[in-house]
C-alpha positions as a Python dict, from the first residue, in 0.01 Angstrom:
ca = {
    (1, 'M'): (0, 0, 0),
    (2, 'E'): (133, 345, -91),
    (3, 'K'): (254, 543, 210),
    (4, 'I'): (57, 857, 293),
    (5, 'F'): (296, 1135, 411),
    (6, 'S'): (205, 1319, 726),
    (7, 'A'): (277, 1687, 791),
    (8, 'R'): (393, 1573, 1133),
    (9, 'D'): (674, 1371, 976),
    (10, 'P'): (895, 1626, 796),
    (11, 'S'): (1171, 1369, 745),
    (12, 'A'): (945, 1185, 502),
    (13, 'L'): (921, 1488, 274),
    (14, 'N'): (1174, 1551, -1),
    (15, 'T'): (1218, 1928, 44),
    (16, 'E'): (1465, 2168, -111),
    (17, 'T'): (1661, 2447, 54),
    (18, 'L'): (1579, 2805, -33),
    (19, 'E'): (1833, 3088, -76),
    (20, 'I'): (1713, 3427, 48),
    (21, 'N'): (1889, 3756, -14),
    (22, 'F'): (1858, 4012, 266),
    (23, 'G'): (1978, 4348, 139),
    (24, 'P'): (2183, 4520, 26),
    (25, 'Q'): (1958, 4775, 197),
    (26, 'H'): (1728, 4577, 421),
    (27, 'P'): (1582, 4807, 691),
    (28, 'S'): (1699, 4577, 970),
    (29, 'T'): (2066, 4555, 869),
    (30, 'H'): (2185, 4883, 1028),
    (31, 'G'): (2321, 5026, 705),
    (32, 'V'): (2395, 4912, 352),
    (33, 'F'): (2467, 4544, 415),
    (34, 'R'): (2364, 4212, 265),
    (35, 'M'): (2318, 3859, 395),
    (36, 'N'): (2291, 3552, 174),
    (37, 'I'): (2086, 3306, 377),
    (38, 'V'): (2017, 2944, 284),
    (39, 'C'): (1730, 2799, 482),
    (40, 'D'): (1555, 2467, 514),
    (41, 'G'): (1199, 2574, 574),
    (42, 'E'): (1242, 2849, 833),
    (43, 'T'): (1570, 2712, 969),
    (44, 'V'): (1900, 2875, 869),
    (45, 'V'): (2158, 2628, 737),
    (46, 'S'): (2403, 2881, 588),
    (47, 'L'): (2461, 3255, 616),
    (48, 'K'): (2721, 3465, 438),
    (49, 'P'): (2759, 3834, 530),
    (50, 'V'): (2841, 4052, 229),
    (51, 'M'): (3011, 4383, 312),
    (52, 'G'): (3178, 4666, 125),
    (53, 'Y'): (2886, 4875, 0),
    (54, 'L'): (3004, 5176, 203),
    (55, 'H'): (3377, 5134, 143),
    (56, 'R'): (3539, 5481, 158),
    (57, 'N'): (3909, 5400, 129),
    (58, 'H'): (3970, 5541, 477),
    (59, 'E'): (4317, 5394, 525),
    (60, 'Q'): (4468, 5503, 193),
    (61, 'I'): (4320, 5851, 228),
    (62, 'A'): (4493, 5879, 568),
    (63, 'E'): (4826, 5777, 413),
    (64, 'N'): (4808, 6077, 179),
    (65, 'M'): (4736, 6355, 425),
    (66, 'S'): (4885, 6493, 745),
    (67, 'Y'): (4840, 6310, 1075),
    (68, 'A'): (4609, 6578, 1217),
    (69, 'A'): (4395, 6587, 902),
    (70, 'S'): (4287, 6226, 964),
    (71, 'M'): (4124, 6310, 1298),
    (72, 'P'): (3787, 6418, 1149),
    (73, 'Y'): (3793, 6108, 926),
    (74, 'T'): (3798, 5889, 1238),
    (75, 'D'): (3466, 6049, 1337),
    (76, 'R'): (3309, 5880, 1035),
    (77, 'L'): (3409, 5526, 1133),
    (78, 'D'): (3161, 5448, 1409),
    (79, 'Y'): (2967, 5770, 1364),
    (80, 'F'): (2772, 5705, 1686),
    (81, 'N'): (3094, 5719, 1886),
    (82, 'S'): (3325, 5977, 1737),
    (83, 'M'): (3485, 6066, 2072),
    (84, 'S'): (3605, 5707, 2119),
    (85, 'N'): (3740, 5701, 1763),
    (86, 'N'): (3937, 6021, 1830),
    (87, 'F'): (4069, 5867, 2152),
    (88, 'G'): (4211, 5557, 1984),
    (89, 'Y'): (4382, 5747, 1704),
    (90, 'S'): (4527, 6001, 1949),
    (91, 'L'): (4679, 5725, 2162),
    (92, 'A'): (4849, 5567, 1859),
    (93, 'V'): (5015, 5891, 1744),
    (94, 'E'): (5106, 5992, 2099),
    (95, 'K'): (5279, 5659, 2150),
    (96, 'L'): (5457, 5701, 1817),
    (97, 'A'): (5584, 6052, 1898),
    (98, 'N'): (5625, 6003, 2277),
    (99, 'I'): (5376, 6277, 2366),
    (100, 'E'): (5256, 6330, 2724),
    (101, 'V'): (4898, 6443, 2784),
    (102, 'P'): (4828, 6703, 3057),
    (103, 'E'): (4632, 6597, 3364),
    (104, 'R'): (4315, 6797, 3301),
    (105, 'A'): (4300, 6686, 2939),
    (106, 'Q'): (4326, 6321, 3053),
    (107, 'Y'): (4017, 6361, 3271),
    (108, 'I'): (3825, 6538, 2997),
    (109, 'R'): (3907, 6253, 2758),
    (110, 'V'): (3777, 5989, 2999),
    (111, 'I'): (3459, 6187, 3066),
    (112, 'M'): (3389, 6218, 2693),
    (113, 'A'): (3466, 5850, 2633),
    (114, 'E'): (3231, 5726, 2905),
    (115, 'L'): (2951, 5960, 2798),
    (116, 'T'): (2998, 5810, 2452),
    (117, 'R'): (2959, 5460, 2597),
    (118, 'L'): (2626, 5562, 2751),
    (119, 'V'): (2511, 5700, 2414),
    (120, 'N'): (2605, 5379, 2232),
    (121, 'H'): (2466, 5125, 2477),
    (122, 'V'): (2134, 5295, 2540),
    (123, 'S'): (2082, 5339, 2165),
    (124, 'V'): (2168, 4982, 2066),
    (125, 'I'): (1926, 4844, 2325),
    (126, 'G'): (1651, 5060, 2177),
    (127, 'F'): (1740, 4940, 1827),
    (128, 'L'): (1740, 4578, 1946),
    (129, 'L'): (1379, 4607, 2056),
    (130, 'N'): (1293, 4750, 1716),
    (131, 'D'): (1464, 4453, 1550),
    (132, 'L'): (1253, 4226, 1769),
    (133, 'G'): (944, 4390, 1627),
    (134, 'A'): (827, 4421, 1985),
    (135, 'F'): (757, 4787, 2055),
    (136, 'F'): (892, 5133, 1974),
    (137, 'T'): (886, 5286, 2323),
    (138, 'P'): (1240, 5184, 2434),
    (139, 'V'): (1414, 5356, 2142),
    (140, 'L'): (1221, 5677, 2216),
    (141, 'Y'): (1328, 5665, 2580),
    (142, 'A'): (1684, 5587, 2471),
    (143, 'F'): (1701, 5878, 2229),
    (144, 'R'): (1561, 6114, 2491),
    (145, 'E'): (1864, 6041, 2710),
    (146, 'R'): (2099, 6038, 2411),
    (147, 'E'): (1991, 6391, 2317),
    (148, 'K'): (2100, 6525, 2656),
    (149, 'I'): (2453, 6393, 2604),
    (150, 'L'): (2469, 6506, 2241),
    (151, 'D'): (2383, 6856, 2362),
    (152, 'I'): (2693, 6837, 2584),
    (153, 'F'): (2907, 6724, 2289),
    (154, 'E'): (2773, 7012, 2082),
    (155, 'E'): (2860, 7270, 2346),
    (156, 'V'): (3206, 7126, 2403),
    (157, 'S'): (3315, 7053, 2046),
    (158, 'G'): (3075, 7243, 1821),
    (159, 'A'): (2922, 6925, 1673),
    (160, 'R'): (2674, 6669, 1798),
    (161, 'M'): (2809, 6358, 1625),
    (162, 'M'): (3121, 6437, 1418),
    (163, 'C'): (3298, 6596, 1713),
    (164, 'N'): (3663, 6618, 1595),
    (165, 'Y'): (3744, 6709, 1955),
    (166, 'F'): (4067, 6529, 2049),
    (167, 'R'): (4411, 6654, 1951),
    (168, 'F'): (4749, 6485, 1979),
    (169, 'G'): (4858, 6563, 2333),
    (170, 'G'): (4517, 6672, 2460),
    (171, 'V'): (4181, 6811, 2353),
    (172, 'K'): (4075, 7107, 2141),
    (173, 'Y'): (3847, 7309, 2371),
    (174, 'E'): (3803, 7368, 2742),
    (175, 'I'): (3497, 7239, 2929),
    (176, 'Q'): (3333, 7535, 3098),
    (177, 'P'): (3214, 7502, 3461),
    (178, 'H'): (2845, 7520, 3367),
    (179, 'I'): (2892, 7229, 3122),
    (180, 'L'): (3062, 7019, 3391),
    (181, 'Q'): (2766, 7094, 3616),
    (182, 'R'): (2524, 6974, 3348),
    (183, 'I'): (2726, 6654, 3307),
    (184, 'K'): (2702, 6598, 3684),
    (185, 'E'): (2324, 6636, 3663),
    (186, 'I'): (2307, 6381, 3381),
    (187, 'V'): (2519, 6136, 3580),
    (188, 'K'): (2302, 6189, 3888),
    (189, 'K'): (1972, 6128, 3707),
    (190, 'F'): (2082, 5851, 3470),
    (191, 'P'): (2055, 5564, 3727),
    (192, 'K'): (1685, 5637, 3775),
    (193, 'F'): (1635, 5619, 3399),
    (194, 'L'): (1821, 5286, 3389),
    (195, 'E'): (1594, 5149, 3662),
    (196, 'E'): (1288, 5243, 3456),
    (197, 'F'): (1448, 5101, 3142),
    (198, 'E'): (1522, 4768, 3314),
    (199, 'A'): (1173, 4752, 3465),
    (200, 'L'): (1031, 4793, 3115),
    (201, 'L'): (1261, 4541, 2946),
    (202, 'S'): (1457, 4292, 3156),
    (203, 'K'): (1160, 4071, 3251),
    (204, 'N'): (953, 4153, 2946),
    (205, 'E'): (801, 3829, 2816),
    (206, 'I'): (866, 3910, 2449),
    (207, 'L'): (1229, 4004, 2508),
    (208, 'C'): (1298, 3696, 2723),
    (209, 'M'): (1134, 3450, 2482),
    (210, 'R'): (1304, 3596, 2175),
    (211, 'C'): (1649, 3651, 2328),
    (212, 'Q'): (1723, 3378, 2581),
    (213, 'N'): (1913, 3079, 2436),
    (214, 'V'): (1920, 3252, 2095),
    (215, 'G'): (2245, 3326, 1912),
    (216, 'V'): (2468, 3163, 2171),
    (217, 'L'): (2839, 3245, 2130),
    (218, 'P'): (3054, 2996, 2326),
    (219, 'K'): (3346, 3138, 2522),
    (220, 'E'): (3609, 2937, 2331),
    (221, 'L'): (3475, 3043, 1991),
    (222, 'A'): (3459, 3408, 2096),
    (223, 'V'): (3824, 3404, 2199),
    (224, 'S'): (3946, 3219, 1890),
    (225, 'A'): (3754, 3457, 1661),
    (226, 'S'): (3911, 3767, 1827),
    (227, 'I'): (3572, 3896, 1943),
    (228, 'T'): (3600, 4190, 2185),
    (229, 'G'): (3383, 4428, 2381),
    (230, 'P'): (3039, 4352, 2527),
    (231, 'M'): (3001, 4051, 2294),
    (232, 'L'): (3309, 3885, 2445),
    (233, 'R'): (3216, 3970, 2802),
    (234, 'A'): (2860, 3843, 2748),
    (235, 'S'): (3020, 3504, 2673),
    (236, 'G'): (3188, 3511, 3014),
    (237, 'V'): (3540, 3629, 2920),
    (238, 'D'): (3679, 3882, 3168),
    (239, 'Y'): (3862, 4112, 2928),
    (240, 'D'): (3838, 4490, 2914),
    (241, 'I'): (4122, 4704, 2772),
    (242, 'R'): (4052, 4973, 3030),
    (243, 'K'): (4159, 4718, 3293),
    (244, 'V'): (4425, 4535, 3089),
    (245, 'D'): (4616, 4834, 2949),
    (246, 'K'): (4498, 5096, 3198),
    (247, 'Y'): (4550, 5349, 2918),
    (248, 'S'): (4510, 5720, 2985),
    (249, 'I'): (4412, 5739, 3356),
    (250, 'Y'): (4171, 5444, 3374),
    (251, 'G'): (4396, 5278, 3631),
    (252, 'R'): (4281, 5536, 3887),
    (253, 'F'): (3912, 5445, 3876),
    (254, 'K'): (3726, 5168, 4054),
    (255, 'F'): (3476, 4982, 3837),
    (256, 'R'): (3370, 4622, 3771),
    (257, 'I'): (3365, 4421, 3447),
    (258, 'P'): (3014, 4275, 3402),
    (259, 'L'): (3008, 3924, 3255),
    (260, 'G'): (2740, 3705, 3101),
    (261, 'E'): (2695, 3330, 3145),
    (262, 'K'): (2548, 3181, 2827),
    (263, 'G'): (2663, 3430, 2565),
    (264, 'D'): (2315, 3456, 2413),
    (265, 'V'): (2131, 3764, 2287),
    (266, 'Y'): (1986, 3828, 2632),
    (267, 'D'): (2332, 3828, 2793),
    (268, 'R'): (2455, 4071, 2530),
    (269, 'Y'): (2160, 4297, 2612),
    (270, 'Y'): (2206, 4278, 2988),
    (271, 'V'): (2585, 4320, 2987),
    (272, 'R'): (2534, 4654, 2815),
    (273, 'I'): (2285, 4757, 3084),
    (274, 'L'): (2540, 4671, 3355),
    (275, 'E'): (2821, 4845, 3167),
    (276, 'M'): (2624, 5169, 3172),
    (277, 'H'): (2610, 5146, 3553),
    (278, 'E'): (2990, 5105, 3561),
    (279, 'S'): (3039, 5400, 3323),
    (280, 'L'): (2838, 5613, 3563),
    (281, 'K'): (3075, 5510, 3844),
    (282, 'I'): (3376, 5615, 3636),
    (283, 'L'): (3210, 5944, 3544),
    (284, 'D'): (3125, 6017, 3905),
    (285, 'Q'): (3488, 5963, 4012),
    (286, 'A'): (3630, 6161, 3719),
    (287, 'L'): (3400, 6458, 3780),
    (288, 'K'): (3503, 6469, 4146),
    (289, 'D'): (3878, 6442, 4079),
    (290, 'I'): (3922, 6656, 3766),
    (291, 'P'): (4170, 6940, 3829),
    (292, 'A'): (4008, 7284, 3838),
    (293, 'T'): (4268, 7425, 3597),
    (294, 'G'): (4543, 7298, 3373),
    (295, 'E'): (4677, 7276, 3022),
    (296, 'L'): (4455, 7126, 2752),
    (297, 'V'): (4735, 7030, 2511),
    (298, 'S'): (5091, 6913, 2567),
    (299, 'K'): (5346, 7193, 2537),
    (300, 'K'): (5531, 6973, 2289),
    (301, 'M'): (5231, 6983, 2054),
    (302, 'A'): (5119, 7344, 2109),
    (303, 'P'): (5326, 7481, 1815),
    (304, 'F'): (5158, 7235, 1577),
    (305, 'L'): (4801, 7341, 1653),
    (306, 'K'): (4824, 7622, 1398),
    (307, 'S'): (5059, 7443, 1160),
    (308, 'P'): (4968, 7071, 1182),
    (309, 'R'): (5137, 6990, 851),
    (310, 'N'): (5475, 7056, 1012),
    (311, 'F'): (5422, 6771, 1259),
    (312, 'K'): (5663, 6488, 1169),
    (313, 'P'): (5678, 6198, 1416),
    (314, 'P'): (6008, 6011, 1437),
    (315, 'V'): (6058, 5700, 1225),
    (316, 'G'): (5888, 5405, 1389),
    (317, 'E'): (5559, 5228, 1442),
    (318, 'A'): (5291, 5225, 1711),
    (319, 'Y'): (4958, 5060, 1789),
    (320, 'G'): (4710, 5246, 2006),
    (321, 'R'): (4389, 5085, 2122),
    (322, 'V'): (4089, 5174, 2338),
    (323, 'E'): (3791, 4990, 2482),
    (324, 'A'): (3540, 5148, 2246),
    (325, 'P'): (3169, 5079, 2309),
    (326, 'K'): (3169, 4804, 2044),
    (327, 'G'): (3504, 4646, 2141),
    (328, 'E'): (3874, 4693, 2076),
    (329, 'L'): (3928, 4985, 1842),
    (330, 'G'): (4292, 4999, 1738),
    (331, 'F'): (4502, 5219, 1511),
    (332, 'Y'): (4833, 5097, 1369),
    (333, 'V'): (5053, 5379, 1242),
    (334, 'V'): (5395, 5357, 1074),
    (335, 'S'): (5604, 5673, 1033),
    (336, 'D'): (5884, 5728, 783),
    (337, 'G'): (5962, 6072, 922),
    (338, 'T'): (5742, 6265, 678),
    (339, 'P'): (5422, 6462, 756),
    (340, 'Q'): (5209, 6171, 628),
    (341, 'P'): (5187, 5818, 774),
    (342, 'W'): (5366, 5556, 567),
    (343, 'R'): (5106, 5302, 684),
    (344, 'Y'): (4775, 5357, 860),
    (345, 'H'): (4547, 5069, 958),
    (346, 'V'): (4228, 5047, 1163),
    (347, 'R'): (4128, 4746, 1371),
    (348, 'A'): (3751, 4798, 1363),
    (349, 'P'): (3547, 4602, 1623),
    (350, 'S'): (3226, 4610, 1417),
    (351, 'F'): (3403, 4430, 1132),
    (352, 'I'): (3573, 4169, 1351),
    (353, 'N'): (3261, 4097, 1557),
    (354, 'L'): (3052, 4054, 1241),
    (355, 'T'): (3267, 3768, 1112),
    (356, 'I'): (3112, 3530, 1365),
    (357, 'L'): (2752, 3601, 1257),
    (358, 'E'): (2698, 3272, 1072),
    (359, 'D'): (2810, 3061, 1369),
    (360, 'M'): (2554, 3231, 1592),
    (361, 'C'): (2268, 3200, 1341),
    (362, 'L'): (2296, 2836, 1229),
    (363, 'G'): (1995, 2632, 1339),
    (364, 'H'): (1784, 2937, 1423),
    (365, 'K'): (1483, 3074, 1240),
    (366, 'I'): (1498, 3358, 988),
    (367, 'A'): (1328, 3596, 1231),
    (368, 'D'): (1603, 3526, 1486),
    (369, 'V'): (1877, 3629, 1243),
    (370, 'I'): (1776, 3997, 1259),
    (371, 'V'): (1771, 3985, 1638),
    (372, 'I'): (2114, 3822, 1653),
    (373, 'L'): (2255, 4080, 1412),
    (374, 'G'): (2110, 4358, 1628),
    (375, 'S'): (2282, 4216, 1937),
    (376, 'V'): (2622, 4229, 1763),
    (377, 'D'): (2592, 4610, 1742),
    (378, 'I'): (2750, 4710, 1412),
    (379, 'V'): (2785, 5038, 1228),
    (380, 'L'): (2857, 4996, 859),
    (381, 'G'): (3079, 5304, 849),
    (382, 'E'): (3320, 5109, 1068),
    (383, 'V'): (3266, 4772, 898),
    (384, 'D'): (3343, 4917, 553),
    (385, 'H'): (3617, 5160, 657),
}
């Protein structure tokens, strides 16, 4: 007798896989990005990220202009976090030319960097809920708080996003007392906002069901793939460059390194929540200890502020890195003694962290892929630098 196939017995069906093309401008891909997904029914069996649609030749442009002229180009890497981008590039050139940064400028740099971390983490959590298709409220709350910090950036640097604020050996402009007071008010009120944010999200049924045990990144795989930042720490790896290198003056501050357990989407969400609490601790300490007066730029670099093309670091090479909100952001610079770098290379965390996307998506449903991508936290300006 001929066998009658049952819908409850999928193994008896001779099905074919289906290739789906997401992009190159899918609204959930955080920029111009494409994913080639092969699925068996709704289950992902292969995923290939396709990048390069925003390639701007950042590195070769930097090798054909003065060192200082590249600073505003770093703003355009992770355009959500221009202050952190400036920080990493400054450290590389300062190491190359053996430049000391004045005390007050060091504190200002840390304050700007940690405010930037708050901007990034609160925004990516709001975007994640949008990717879930859950509700729009969190991103509105997130952007309300983000606007307060962007107002600070605008007053300090003259720009809200493309700040171009750091200089080799210091920072460009002074922070006026009334601006410091406004930063203190933001730091004072932000914990209450985080409590409300967590109450809205952390035990939300939709978020828990869609994020827990989804997109798991094992600790061993994260390490071997050179993953850094909140993604690495969500997998349980205790690694933060602020603690490891203690660059700038981070060695003076007391703060913890939050870690996840499973390395799933939920852990990546919650680690960012906890990291914002730690950033507030750093900001509180920095605002209390910042010197009332002091130089903003190293005396060694003061003559080059008006004539940056005359700045010629000694022959050599240097690698400067920071714990940017998305992970390790590094700049490798080689000098041949001329006003332009002989070699300039960016280690972009968005690009490195994206390489592991397929491993996290295999076996999940198509709808989960967008959520997993959102938890990676990429900006295509940095991916396609």
